[in-house]
Amino acid sequence: MSESPAAPRPVEIELKYRLREEAAGDRYLLADELAGFVPITPVRSTQLEDRYLDTADGAMARAGFACRLRQTAKSTTVSVKSIARRPDGSGFHRREELEGPADRTAGPRDWPPSDARSLILEQCGDAPLVELVTIRQLRRKRHLQAGDTVVELSLDEVDAVARSRVVERFVELEVELVQGNESQLEGMDALLADDPALVVSTGSKLESALAAVRATSGRRGRKPTIPLPDIEPDERPTGQRAGANIGQEASSGSDPSEVNETAEGVAAEPTEAPQRPLTSRQAEPQAAPSAKSDEVEAADSVAVTLPGPEAPRLVVGKTPGVLADDHIAEAGRKVLRFHFARMLAREAGTRDGKDPEELHAMRVATRRQRAAWRVFGPAFRPGRTKTYRSNLRDVASRLGAVRDLDVLLEAADGYRADLPTSEQRALEPLLSGWRTHREDARKLLIRELDSDGYQRWLEDYGEFVRHEGLAVVPVAPTQPHRVRDTAASQILTAYQGVRAYEPVLRWADVETLHELRIAGKWLRYTLEFVREALAPEAANLIARVTAMQDHLGELNDADVTSHMVRSFLVENAGGLSAIESAAIARYLVVREKDLARLRRTVGSSWRGVAGMTFRRSLGRTIASL
């Protein structure tokens, strides 16, 4: 008896247009009639977070599918969609789509059965899924009807986040066929196509995000760590960017600082892909809150036992010990060894979870290592050291997801400490939601630390930082290869990256100020790594850069928090009492005022870094080499 043919997969049919002008979206969303369609539901808003996953070798993309894990306030679902191009020049998009329930902290084998899960297991087997990009969106939608045909018209304000950093922002208008005849959409497509405020979207949100990741990676001279589907960028609006302040990146932080450093690039390429808090703007919640400066390291020497059959000991002093005549690769190895030891020394406390500062210190140590790879990485063979950098990025991502929420919760707890008891209780729904996300992030962190891959990485990486000469790029005697030969140009390059913001500082938006913070971070790290080879004035230079970084970090925290609180209010409007909504809204107002104040006062910390005193001191410091 022959097998019956498999049932055809459901097909999603929709029109997709990008906005050239932000006001055009409301014109369609609130219209009384569109190409014969009339509204049958009110406009509703929802906050969505979509994490797109694949195996490290891109098994889903090779098979022609995209895997999306969608998080809402009520549930987590997985969708598998075919990757398809538009067959013609219209706004129509047709894709096969399978959906099913999922768990944001478990692997596919632990999800409830569904056709989507079966397809993922068929293509990926037991290979773990890793995050390609996160897409956060505020969706406003309503249903419209013409005869027997019903469509959902939605206006999506989108943030595409890769490794804790917003790499793309746009607003998209979509019309999805819910039921009825596809031909009824042709009139709607003609209407939208004739509007100069719109432009046909040539691909999916994922495709746009991956194109932006490629562009970011290309500008920084590095390749994405995960194979990405070979797709072209969507057609982009030519007018003013819509929704400029729509998202966030929170960082959950990325930590904006880390991928934040992402953009930056520490060996990080552009950062960790992480897994940000599942709310928004954070965006990563947006850019993610960052704690102030990174001064959490103990001044004492550290001794740790490395994993491995011989259980070697790694002992480092109070400083990395970089000297002016050190080979640049071995200077980098000293810095990596120094912070690797401190990372391991904090692992037990991080696992225990009783003291948040243990996790903070471990995260700082990973961040410093990633920065060291950015500064010293060219002195090592990239093929031999790629796994060291990529695994370090993954650990930093997991740590950052927890730490960023710790920062949010600490600030909120401080705010409500002096409030009346009734007001404190009214804030509890917000904090409870953040605690849930933190616990999810912590589970993923512990799973990472318990993995066999992490233990193998510790062994291999420990060998690398302990033995001179490993993976070093050969240099001729006349090539610059000592710290005194190369540090000056690196420091000046980092400083010119900071000074470049001077012409726009007066009217810079939050995103630009965040980029300045990143540039300041690289200047600070570049100075710190070779501090012992510089004149004593280097300490004052580092202090001034740190002051600017701390100011901008507080600004970023306020921005991330504001986005996350606003998103929480929108997403949970139907489930909050009037007292709770009012209390949470008051906290939002406080954080927005903090943001405005910090933006107004950026100039004071900027002058400490851009002024003549700093420049003269920097020149004398470099001359000491």
Coordinates of C-alpha atoms in Angstrom, one line a residue:
M1 CA 0.0 0.0 0.0
S2 CA 1.6 3.3 -1.1
E3 CA 2.1 6.1 1.3
S4 CA -0.3 9.0 0.9
P5 CA 1.4 12.2 -0.1
A6 CA 2.3 14.6 2.7
A7 CA -0.1 17.4 3.3
P8 CA 0.9 20.7 1.9
R9 CA 2.4 23.1 4.4
P10 CA 0.4 26.2 5.3
V11 CA 1.3 29.3 3.2
E12 CA 1.6 32.8 4.5
I13 CA 0.4 35.4 2.0
E14 CA 1.1 39.1 2.8
L15 CA 1.9 42.5 1.3
K16 CA 5.0 44.2 2.8
Y17 CA 5.9 47.8 2.4
R18 CA 8.6 50.0 4.1
L19 CA 7.7 53.5 5.2
R20 CA 9.6 56.4 3.7
E21 CA 7.6 58.8 5.9
E22 CA 6.6 57.8 9.4
A23 CA 3.2 59.6 9.2
A24 CA 2.1 57.3 6.4
G25 CA 1.7 54.4 8.7
D26 CA -1.1 55.9 10.9
R27 CA -2.8 57.1 7.7
Y28 CA -3.4 53.5 6.7
L29 CA -3.8 52.1 10.2
L30 CA -6.6 54.5 11.1
A31 CA -8.3 54.8 7.7
D32 CA -12.1 54.2 7.5
E33 CA -11.7 52.3 4.2
L34 CA -8.8 50.9 2.1
A35 CA -9.4 49.5 -1.4
G36 CA -12.9 48.2 -0.4
F37 CA -11.7 46.9 3.0
V38 CA -13.3 48.3 6.2
P39 CA -12.1 47.9 9.8
I40 CA -13.8 45.3 11.9
T41 CA -11.6 45.5 15.0
P42 CA -10.0 48.4 16.9
V43 CA -6.3 49.0 16.8
R44 CA -4.4 46.9 19.2
S45 CA -0.8 47.1 20.3
T46 CA 1.6 44.3 21.3
Q47 CA 5.3 44.0 21.9
L48 CA 7.1 41.1 20.2
E49 CA 10.6 39.7 20.4
D50 CA 11.7 37.3 17.7
R51 CA 15.0 35.4 18.0
Y52 CA 16.1 33.8 14.8
L53 CA 18.1 30.6 15.3
D54 CA 20.2 28.2 13.3
T55 CA 23.0 25.7 13.9
A56 CA 26.6 26.9 13.9
D57 CA 27.0 25.6 10.4
G58 CA 23.7 27.1 9.1
A59 CA 21.7 23.9 8.6
M60 CA 18.3 25.6 8.5
A61 CA 19.5 28.2 6.0
R62 CA 21.0 25.6 3.7
A63 CA 17.7 23.8 3.7
G64 CA 15.9 27.0 2.7
F65 CA 14.2 27.8 6.1
A66 CA 14.3 30.4 8.8
C67 CA 13.6 29.4 12.4
R68 CA 12.0 32.1 14.6
L69 CA 11.4 31.9 18.3
R70 CA 8.7 34.5 19.3
Q71 CA 8.3 35.7 22.8
T72 CA 5.2 37.5 24.0
A73 CA 3.8 38.2 27.5
K74 CA 1.7 35.0 27.4
S75 CA 3.7 32.4 25.4
T76 CA 6.7 31.3 23.4
T77 CA 6.2 29.9 19.9
V78 CA 8.4 28.6 17.2
S79 CA 7.8 29.3 13.5
V80 CA 9.7 27.8 10.6
K81 CA 9.3 29.8 7.3
S82 CA 10.7 29.1 3.9
I83 CA 13.1 31.6 2.6
A84 CA 11.6 32.8 -0.7
R85 CA 12.0 35.8 -3.0
R86 CA 9.1 37.8 -4.4
P87 CA 8.1 36.2 -7.8
D88 CA 7.2 39.6 -9.3
G89 CA 7.5 43.3 -8.7
S90 CA 4.5 43.6 -6.5
G91 CA 4.4 43.7 -2.7
F92 CA 3.2 40.1 -2.4
H93 CA 5.2 37.6 -0.3
R94 CA 4.3 33.9 -0.1
R95 CA 6.0 31.6 2.3
E96 CA 5.4 28.2 3.7
E97 CA 5.0 28.4 7.5
L98 CA 4.8 25.9 10.3
E99 CA 4.2 26.9 13.9
G100 CA 4.2 25.2 17.3
P101 CA 4.8 25.8 21.0
A102 CA 8.3 26.2 22.3
D103 CA 10.4 26.9 25.4
R104 CA 12.8 29.8 25.4
T105 CA 15.3 28.1 27.8
A106 CA 15.1 24.6 26.4
G107 CA 16.3 22.9 23.2
P108 CA 14.0 21.7 20.4
R109 CA 13.9 18.1 21.7
D110 CA 12.3 19.4 24.9
W111 CA 9.6 21.4 23.1
P112 CA 6.0 20.0 22.8
P113 CA 5.5 18.1 19.5
S114 CA 4.6 20.1 16.4
D115 CA 5.3 20.1 12.7
A116 CA 7.7 23.0 13.2
R117 CA 9.7 21.1 15.8
S118 CA 9.8 18.0 13.6
L119 CA 11.2 20.0 10.7
I120 CA 13.9 21.6 12.9
L121 CA 15.0 18.2 14.3
E122 CA 15.0 16.7 10.7
Q123 CA 17.3 19.4 9.5
C124 CA 19.5 20.0 12.6
G125 CA 19.5 16.7 14.5
D126 CA 21.1 17.2 17.9
A127 CA 23.1 20.2 16.9
P128 CA 22.4 23.1 19.2
L129 CA 20.7 26.2 17.9
V130 CA 22.5 29.5 18.2
E131 CA 21.1 33.0 17.8
L132 CA 21.6 34.8 14.5
V133 CA 19.8 38.0 15.3
T134 CA 17.0 39.3 17.5
I135 CA 14.1 41.4 16.1
R136 CA 12.1 43.4 18.5
Q137 CA 9.0 45.2 17.3
L138 CA 6.1 47.3 18.6
R139 CA 3.2 46.0 16.5
R140 CA -0.1 48.0 16.1
K141 CA -2.7 46.0 14.2
R142 CA -6.3 45.7 13.2
H143 CA -8.5 43.4 11.1
L144 CA -10.2 44.6 7.9
Q145 CA -12.9 42.9 5.8
A146 CA -14.1 43.0 2.2
G147 CA -16.9 40.5 1.6
D148 CA -15.6 37.1 2.8
T149 CA -12.0 38.2 2.8
V150 CA -10.3 39.2 6.1
V151 CA -6.9 40.7 6.4
E152 CA -4.7 41.9 9.3
L153 CA -3.1 45.2 8.7
S154 CA -0.1 45.9 11.0
L155 CA 2.3 48.7 11.5
D156 CA 5.6 47.3 12.9
E157 CA 8.3 49.6 14.5
V158 CA 11.3 47.3 14.2
D159 CA 14.7 47.1 16.0
A160 CA 17.1 44.5 14.6
V161 CA 19.6 43.5 17.3
A162 CA 22.8 41.6 16.8
R163 CA 25.1 40.9 19.6
S164 CA 23.4 43.3 21.9
R165 CA 23.5 46.2 19.4
V166 CA 20.8 47.7 17.2
V167 CA 22.1 47.2 13.7
E168 CA 18.9 48.3 11.8
R169 CA 15.7 50.3 12.6
F170 CA 12.8 50.7 10.3
V171 CA 9.0 50.8 10.1
E172 CA 7.1 48.3 8.0
L173 CA 3.4 48.1 6.9
E174 CA 2.1 44.6 6.4
V175 CA -1.2 43.3 5.1
E176 CA -1.6 39.5 5.8
L177 CA -4.4 37.4 4.4
V178 CA -6.3 35.8 7.3
Q179 CA -9.1 34.2 5.3
G180 CA -10.7 34.5 1.9
N181 CA -9.5 35.1 -1.7
E182 CA -6.0 36.2 -2.4
S183 CA -7.2 38.1 -5.4
Q184 CA -8.9 40.6 -3.1
L185 CA -5.5 41.8 -2.1
E186 CA -4.6 43.1 -5.5
G187 CA -6.6 46.3 -5.0
M188 CA -4.8 46.9 -1.7
D189 CA -1.4 46.2 -3.4
A190 CA -2.2 48.7 -6.1
L191 CA -3.2 51.3 -3.5
L192 CA 0.0 50.9 -1.5
A193 CA 2.2 50.8 -4.6
D194 CA 1.0 54.2 -5.8
D195 CA 1.9 55.9 -2.5
P196 CA 5.3 57.6 -2.7
A197 CA 5.5 57.5 1.1
L198 CA 5.9 53.7 0.8
V199 CA 8.4 51.4 -0.9
V200 CA 8.0 47.7 -1.7
S201 CA 9.9 45.5 0.7
T202 CA 11.9 43.0 -1.2
G203 CA 12.5 40.6 1.6
S204 CA 11.7 39.7 5.2
K205 CA 12.7 41.5 8.4
L206 CA 15.3 38.7 9.0
E207 CA 16.8 39.3 5.6
S208 CA 17.1 43.0 6.3
A209 CA 18.7 42.3 9.7
L210 CA 21.2 39.9 8.3
A211 CA 22.1 42.3 5.5
A212 CA 22.8 44.9 8.2
V213 CA 24.9 42.4 10.2
R214 CA 27.0 41.8 7.1
A215 CA 27.4 45.5 6.5
T216 CA 28.5 46.0 10.1
S217 CA 30.9 43.0 10.0
G218 CA 32.3 44.2 6.6
R219 CA 33.0 47.7 7.9
R220 CA 34.9 46.2 10.8
G221 CA 36.9 43.8 8.7
R222 CA 35.5 40.6 10.2
K223 CA 33.1 37.9 9.1
P224 CA 29.9 36.8 10.9
T225 CA 30.6 33.9 13.2
I226 CA 27.6 32.0 11.9
P227 CA 26.9 31.3 8.2
L228 CA 24.1 33.6 7.1
P229 CA 21.7 33.0 4.3
D230 CA 22.9 34.4 1.0
I231 CA 20.3 37.2 0.5
E232 CA 20.3 40.7 -0.7
P233 CA 19.3 43.7 1.5
D234 CA 15.8 44.9 1.4
E235 CA 15.1 48.1 -0.5
R236 CA 15.6 50.8 2.0
P237 CA 13.6 54.0 2.5
T238 CA 15.3 57.0 0.9
G239 CA 13.7 59.6 3.1
Q240 CA 14.3 60.3 6.8
R241 CA 14.7 57.1 8.8
A242 CA 11.3 56.3 10.2
G243 CA 11.0 55.5 13.8
A244 CA 14.4 56.8 14.8
N245 CA 13.8 56.4 18.5
I246 CA 11.6 53.4 18.3
G247 CA 13.7 50.7 19.7
Q248 CA 16.3 50.1 21.8
E249 CA 19.0 48.0 22.1
A250 CA 19.4 47.3 25.3
S251 CA 21.4 45.6 26.0
S252 CA 20.0 43.9 28.0
G253 CA 22.2 45.0 27.6
S254 CA 24.4 44.4 25.1
D255 CA 25.7 45.7 27.4
P256 CA 25.9 48.2 25.1
S257 CA 29.2 48.2 26.2
E258 CA 29.9 44.9 24.8
V259 CA 28.4 44.5 22.0
N260 CA 27.9 47.1 22.4
E261 CA 31.2 46.3 22.2
T262 CA 29.9 44.7 19.4
A263 CA 30.0 47.3 17.2
E264 CA 33.1 47.8 18.5
G265 CA 34.4 44.7 18.0
V266 CA 36.5 43.2 20.2
A267 CA 37.3 40.0 19.1
A268 CA 34.0 40.0 19.3
E269 CA 32.8 40.3 16.3
P270 CA 30.6 42.4 16.6
T271 CA 29.5 40.9 19.7
E272 CA 27.9 38.5 21.2
A273 CA 24.9 37.6 19.8
P274 CA 23.0 37.5 22.6
Q275 CA 20.0 36.7 24.0
R276 CA 18.6 39.8 25.4
P277 CA 16.0 40.2 27.8
L278 CA 12.8 39.1 26.2
T279 CA 11.1 42.4 26.6
S280 CA 12.2 45.3 24.5
R281 CA 14.6 48.0 23.6
Q282 CA 15.9 46.6 25.0
A283 CA 16.3 46.8 23.4
E284 CA 19.1 45.5 23.9
P285 CA 16.2 45.5 26.3
Q286 CA 17.8 47.8 23.8
A287 CA 21.2 48.7 24.3
A288 CA 21.3 47.5 27.6
P289 CA 22.1 48.9 30.7
S290 CA 25.6 49.0 31.7
A291 CA 26.9 49.3 35.0
K292 CA 29.2 52.2 35.5
S293 CA 32.8 51.8 34.9
D294 CA 34.4 48.4 35.2
E295 CA 36.5 49.0 38.3
V296 CA 35.6 45.9 40.1
E297 CA 38.8 43.9 39.9
A298 CA 40.6 43.1 43.0
A299 CA 44.1 44.6 43.3
D300 CA 45.5 41.4 44.7
S301 CA 47.3 38.7 42.7
V302 CA 45.2 35.7 41.7
A303 CA 46.0 32.0 41.5
V304 CA 43.5 29.5 39.9
T305 CA 43.6 25.9 38.9
L306 CA 42.9 25.2 35.3
P307 CA 40.8 22.3 34.1
G308 CA 42.6 19.4 32.5
P309 CA 44.3 16.1 33.4
E310 CA 47.3 17.9 34.8
A311 CA 45.3 20.6 36.6
P312 CA 47.9 23.3 35.9
R313 CA 48.0 26.4 38.1
L314 CA 47.7 29.9 36.7
V315 CA 49.1 32.6 38.8
V316 CA 49.0 36.3 37.9
G317 CA 50.1 39.4 39.8
K318 CA 48.4 42.7 40.6
T319 CA 49.0 44.0 37.0
P320 CA 49.5 42.4 33.6
G321 CA 53.1 43.5 33.6
V322 CA 53.3 44.8 30.1
L323 CA 56.7 46.4 29.3
A324 CA 57.7 48.7 26.5
D325 CA 60.1 46.2 24.9
D326 CA 57.6 43.3 25.0
H327 CA 56.7 41.7 21.7
I328 CA 53.2 42.9 20.9
A329 CA 51.9 39.3 20.9
E330 CA 53.4 38.5 24.2
A331 CA 52.1 41.8 25.7
G332 CA 48.7 40.7 24.5
R333 CA 49.1 37.3 26.0
K334 CA 50.0 38.9 29.4
V335 CA 46.8 40.9 29.3
L336 CA 44.7 37.9 28.3
R337 CA 46.3 35.7 31.0
F338 CA 45.7 38.4 33.6
H339 CA 42.0 38.8 32.9
F340 CA 41.5 35.1 32.2
A341 CA 42.7 34.3 35.7
R342 CA 40.3 36.8 37.1
M343 CA 37.4 35.5 35.1
L344 CA 38.0 32.0 36.5
A345 CA 38.4 33.3 40.0
R346 CA 34.9 34.7 39.8
E347 CA 33.2 31.7 38.3
A348 CA 32.3 29.9 41.5
G349 CA 30.7 33.0 42.9
T350 CA 28.8 33.5 39.6
R351 CA 27.5 30.0 39.8
D352 CA 26.4 30.4 43.4
G353 CA 24.5 33.5 42.5
K354 CA 24.4 35.0 46.0
D355 CA 26.5 38.1 45.3
P356 CA 25.7 39.9 42.0
E357 CA 29.2 41.5 42.1
E358 CA 30.8 38.1 41.4
L359 CA 29.0 37.9 38.1
H360 CA 29.8 41.6 37.4
A361 CA 33.5 41.0 38.0
M362 CA 33.4 37.9 35.8
R363 CA 31.7 39.8 33.1
V364 CA 34.3 42.7 33.3
A365 CA 37.1 40.1 33.0
T366 CA 35.5 38.7 29.8
R367 CA 35.0 42.2 28.4
R368 CA 38.6 43.1 29.0
Q369 CA 39.8 40.0 27.2
R370 CA 37.6 40.7 24.3
A371 CA 39.0 44.2 24.2
A372 CA 42.5 42.8 24.4
W373 CA 41.8 40.7 21.3
R374 CA 40.8 43.8 19.5
V375 CA 44.0 45.6 20.4
F376 CA 46.5 42.7 20.1
G377 CA 44.6 40.2 17.9
P378 CA 46.5 41.0 14.7
A379 CA 49.6 39.7 16.2
F380 CA 48.1 36.2 16.4
R381 CA 47.1 33.7 13.6
P382 CA 43.4 34.2 13.2
G383 CA 42.7 30.6 12.3
R384 CA 44.4 29.3 15.4
T385 CA 42.7 31.7 17.7
K386 CA 39.2 31.9 16.3
T387 CA 37.7 29.5 18.7
Y388 CA 39.2 31.3 21.7
R389 CA 37.6 34.6 20.6
S390 CA 34.2 33.1 19.6
N391 CA 33.8 31.1 22.9
L392 CA 34.8 34.1 24.9
R393 CA 32.1 36.1 23.1
D394 CA 29.5 33.4 23.9
V395 CA 30.4 33.5 27.6
A396 CA 30.3 37.3 27.7
S397 CA 26.9 37.2 26.0
R398 CA 25.4 35.0 28.7
L399 CA 27.0 37.0 31.5
G400 CA 25.8 40.2 30.0
A401 CA 22.2 39.1 29.7
V402 CA 22.1 38.5 33.5
R403 CA 24.1 41.5 34.5
D404 CA 22.1 44.0 32.5
L405 CA 18.9 42.9 34.3
D406 CA 20.7 43.1 37.6
V407 CA 21.4 46.7 36.8
L408 CA 17.8 47.4 35.9
L409 CA 16.5 45.8 39.1
E410 CA 19.1 47.5 41.3
A411 CA 18.1 50.9 40.0
A412 CA 14.4 50.2 40.3
D413 CA 14.9 48.9 43.9
G414 CA 16.8 52.0 44.8
Y415 CA 14.0 54.2 43.4
R416 CA 11.2 52.5 45.3
A417 CA 13.1 52.2 48.6
D418 CA 11.9 55.6 49.9
L419 CA 8.4 55.3 48.5
P420 CA 5.3 54.5 50.5
T421 CA 4.4 50.8 50.9
S422 CA 1.4 51.1 48.6
E423 CA 3.6 52.6 45.8
Q424 CA 6.2 49.9 46.3
R425 CA 3.6 47.2 45.8
A426 CA 2.3 48.9 42.7
L427 CA 5.7 48.6 41.0
E428 CA 5.9 44.9 41.7
P429 CA 4.4 43.7 38.3
L430 CA 7.3 45.5 36.5
L431 CA 10.0 44.1 38.7
S432 CA 8.5 40.7 38.7
G433 CA 8.6 40.6 35.0
W434 CA 12.3 41.6 35.0
R435 CA 13.1 39.0 37.6
T436 CA 11.6 36.3 35.5
H437 CA 13.7 37.3 32.5
R438 CA 16.8 37.4 34.7
E439 CA 16.1 33.9 36.0
D440 CA 15.7 32.7 32.4
A441 CA 19.0 34.4 31.4
R442 CA 20.7 32.8 34.5
K443 CA 19.6 29.3 33.5
L444 CA 21.1 29.8 30.1
L445 CA 24.3 31.1 31.7
I446 CA 24.7 28.1 34.0
R447 CA 23.9 25.7 31.1
E448 CA 26.8 27.4 29.1
L449 CA 29.2 27.1 32.1
D450 CA 28.2 23.4 32.5
S451 CA 28.7 22.5 28.9
D452 CA 31.4 20.2 27.7
G453 CA 32.3 22.8 25.0
Y454 CA 33.0 25.4 27.7
Q455 CA 35.2 23.1 29.7
R456 CA 37.2 22.2 26.6
W457 CA 37.6 25.8 25.8
L458 CA 39.0 26.5 29.2
E459 CA 41.6 23.8 28.8
D460 CA 42.7 25.0 25.3
Y461 CA 42.5 28.7 26.1
G462 CA 44.5 28.1 29.4
E463 CA 47.3 26.5 27.4
F464 CA 47.3 29.4 25.0
V465 CA 47.6 32.1 27.6
R466 CA 50.3 30.2 29.5
H467 CA 52.8 29.4 26.8
E468 CA 54.7 32.0 24.9
G469 CA 55.0 31.8 21.1
L470 CA 51.8 29.9 20.5
A471 CA 49.9 31.1 17.4
V472 CA 52.0 34.2 16.9
V473 CA 52.2 35.7 13.4
P474 CA 55.9 35.7 12.3
V475 CA 57.4 39.2 11.8
A476 CA 60.7 40.3 10.2
P477 CA 63.2 42.1 12.5
T478 CA 62.5 45.4 10.9
Q479 CA 58.7 45.2 11.2
P480 CA 57.1 47.1 14.1
H481 CA 56.6 44.4 16.7
R482 CA 57.3 45.8 20.1
V483 CA 54.9 47.7 22.4
R484 CA 57.0 50.9 22.1
D485 CA 56.8 50.6 18.3
T486 CA 53.0 50.1 18.0
A487 CA 51.3 51.5 21.1
A488 CA 51.5 55.2 20.2
S489 CA 49.8 54.8 16.9
Q490 CA 47.1 52.6 18.5
I491 CA 46.4 55.1 21.2
L492 CA 46.2 58.0 18.8
T493 CA 43.9 56.1 16.5
A494 CA 41.6 55.4 19.4
Y495 CA 41.7 59.0 20.4
Q496 CA 40.9 60.3 17.0
G497 CA 37.9 58.0 17.1
V498 CA 36.7 59.9 20.1
R499 CA 37.5 63.4 18.8
A500 CA 35.5 62.6 15.6
Y501 CA 32.3 63.2 17.6
E502 CA 33.1 66.8 18.4
P503 CA 31.2 68.4 15.5
V504 CA 27.9 66.6 16.3
L505 CA 28.0 66.5 20.0
R506 CA 25.8 69.5 20.6
W507 CA 22.8 67.8 18.9
A508 CA 23.7 64.2 19.1
D509 CA 20.9 61.7 19.8
V510 CA 21.1 58.9 22.3
E511 CA 22.3 56.4 19.8
T512 CA 25.2 58.6 18.7
L513 CA 26.2 59.3 22.3
H514 CA 26.2 55.5 22.9
E515 CA 28.6 55.2 20.0
L516 CA 30.8 57.8 21.6
R517 CA 30.8 55.8 24.8
I518 CA 32.1 52.8 22.8
A519 CA 34.8 54.9 21.2
G520 CA 35.8 56.1 24.7
K521 CA 35.9 52.6 25.9
W522 CA 38.4 51.6 23.3
L523 CA 40.6 54.5 24.1
R524 CA 40.5 53.7 27.8
Y525 CA 41.3 50.0 27.2
T526 CA 44.1 50.8 24.8
L527 CA 45.7 53.0 27.5
E528 CA 45.1 50.6 30.3
F529 CA 46.6 47.6 28.6
V530 CA 50.0 49.3 28.2
R531 CA 49.8 51.6 31.3
E532 CA 53.0 50.2 32.9
A533 CA 54.9 51.1 29.7
L534 CA 53.6 54.7 29.7
A535 CA 54.5 57.8 31.8
P536 CA 52.7 58.2 35.1
E537 CA 50.4 60.8 33.5
A538 CA 48.5 57.9 31.9
A539 CA 46.6 57.3 35.1
N540 CA 45.0 60.8 34.9
L541 CA 44.2 60.3 31.2
I542 CA 42.4 57.0 32.0
A543 CA 40.5 58.7 34.9
R544 CA 39.2 61.4 32.5
V545 CA 38.1 58.9 29.9
T546 CA 36.4 56.8 32.6
A547 CA 34.5 59.8 33.8
M548 CA 33.1 60.4 30.4
Q549 CA 32.3 56.7 29.9
D550 CA 30.5 56.6 33.3
H551 CA 28.4 59.6 32.4
L552 CA 27.4 58.1 29.0
G553 CA 26.8 54.8 30.7
E554 CA 24.3 56.3 33.1
L555 CA 22.6 58.0 30.1
N556 CA 22.4 54.7 28.3
D557 CA 20.9 53.0 31.4
A558 CA 18.3 55.7 31.6
D559 CA 17.4 55.3 27.9
V560 CA 17.2 51.5 28.1
T561 CA 15.1 51.6 31.2
S562 CA 12.7 54.2 29.7
H563 CA 12.2 52.0 26.6
M564 CA 11.7 48.9 28.7
V565 CA 9.2 50.5 31.1
R566 CA 7.3 52.0 28.2
S567 CA 7.2 48.7 26.4
F568 CA 5.9 47.0 29.6
L569 CA 3.1 49.5 30.0
V570 CA 2.0 49.0 26.4
E571 CA 2.3 45.2 26.5
N572 CA 0.5 44.8 29.8
A573 CA -2.0 47.6 29.6
G574 CA -4.9 45.2 29.9
G575 CA -3.6 43.4 33.0
L576 CA -2.5 46.3 35.2
S577 CA -4.7 48.1 37.7
A578 CA -5.0 51.8 37.5
I579 CA -2.8 52.2 40.6
E580 CA -0.1 49.9 39.1
S581 CA -0.2 51.7 35.7
A582 CA 0.1 55.1 37.4
A583 CA 3.0 54.0 39.6
I584 CA 5.0 52.4 36.8
A585 CA 4.3 55.5 34.6
R586 CA 5.7 57.7 37.3
Y587 CA 8.9 55.7 37.3
L588 CA 9.0 56.1 33.6
V589 CA 8.8 59.9 34.0
V590 CA 11.6 59.9 36.5
R591 CA 13.9 57.9 34.2
E592 CA 13.0 60.1 31.2
K593 CA 13.9 63.2 33.3
D594 CA 17.2 61.5 34.2
L595 CA 17.9 60.9 30.5
A596 CA 17.2 64.5 29.6
R597 CA 19.4 65.8 32.4
L598 CA 22.3 63.5 31.4
R599 CA 22.0 64.6 27.8
R600 CA 22.2 68.3 28.8
T601 CA 25.3 67.7 30.9
V602 CA 27.4 65.6 28.6
G603 CA 29.6 68.6 27.8
S604 CA 31.4 68.6 31.2
S605 CA 32.8 65.1 30.9
W606 CA 33.5 65.6 27.2
R607 CA 35.7 68.7 27.8
G608 CA 37.8 66.6 30.2
V609 CA 38.8 64.4 27.2
A610 CA 38.7 66.8 24.3
G611 CA 40.4 69.8 25.9
M612 CA 43.9 71.1 25.5
T613 CA 45.1 69.8 28.9
F614 CA 44.2 66.2 28.0
R615 CA 45.8 66.5 24.5
R616 CA 49.1 67.8 25.9
S617 CA 49.1 65.2 28.6
L618 CA 48.4 62.5 26.0
G619 CA 51.3 63.7 23.9
R620 CA 53.7 63.6 26.8
T621 CA 52.5 60.1 27.8
I622 CA 53.0 58.7 24.3
A623 CA 56.4 60.4 24.0
S624 CA 57.6 58.4 27.0
L625 CA 57.6 55.3 24.9

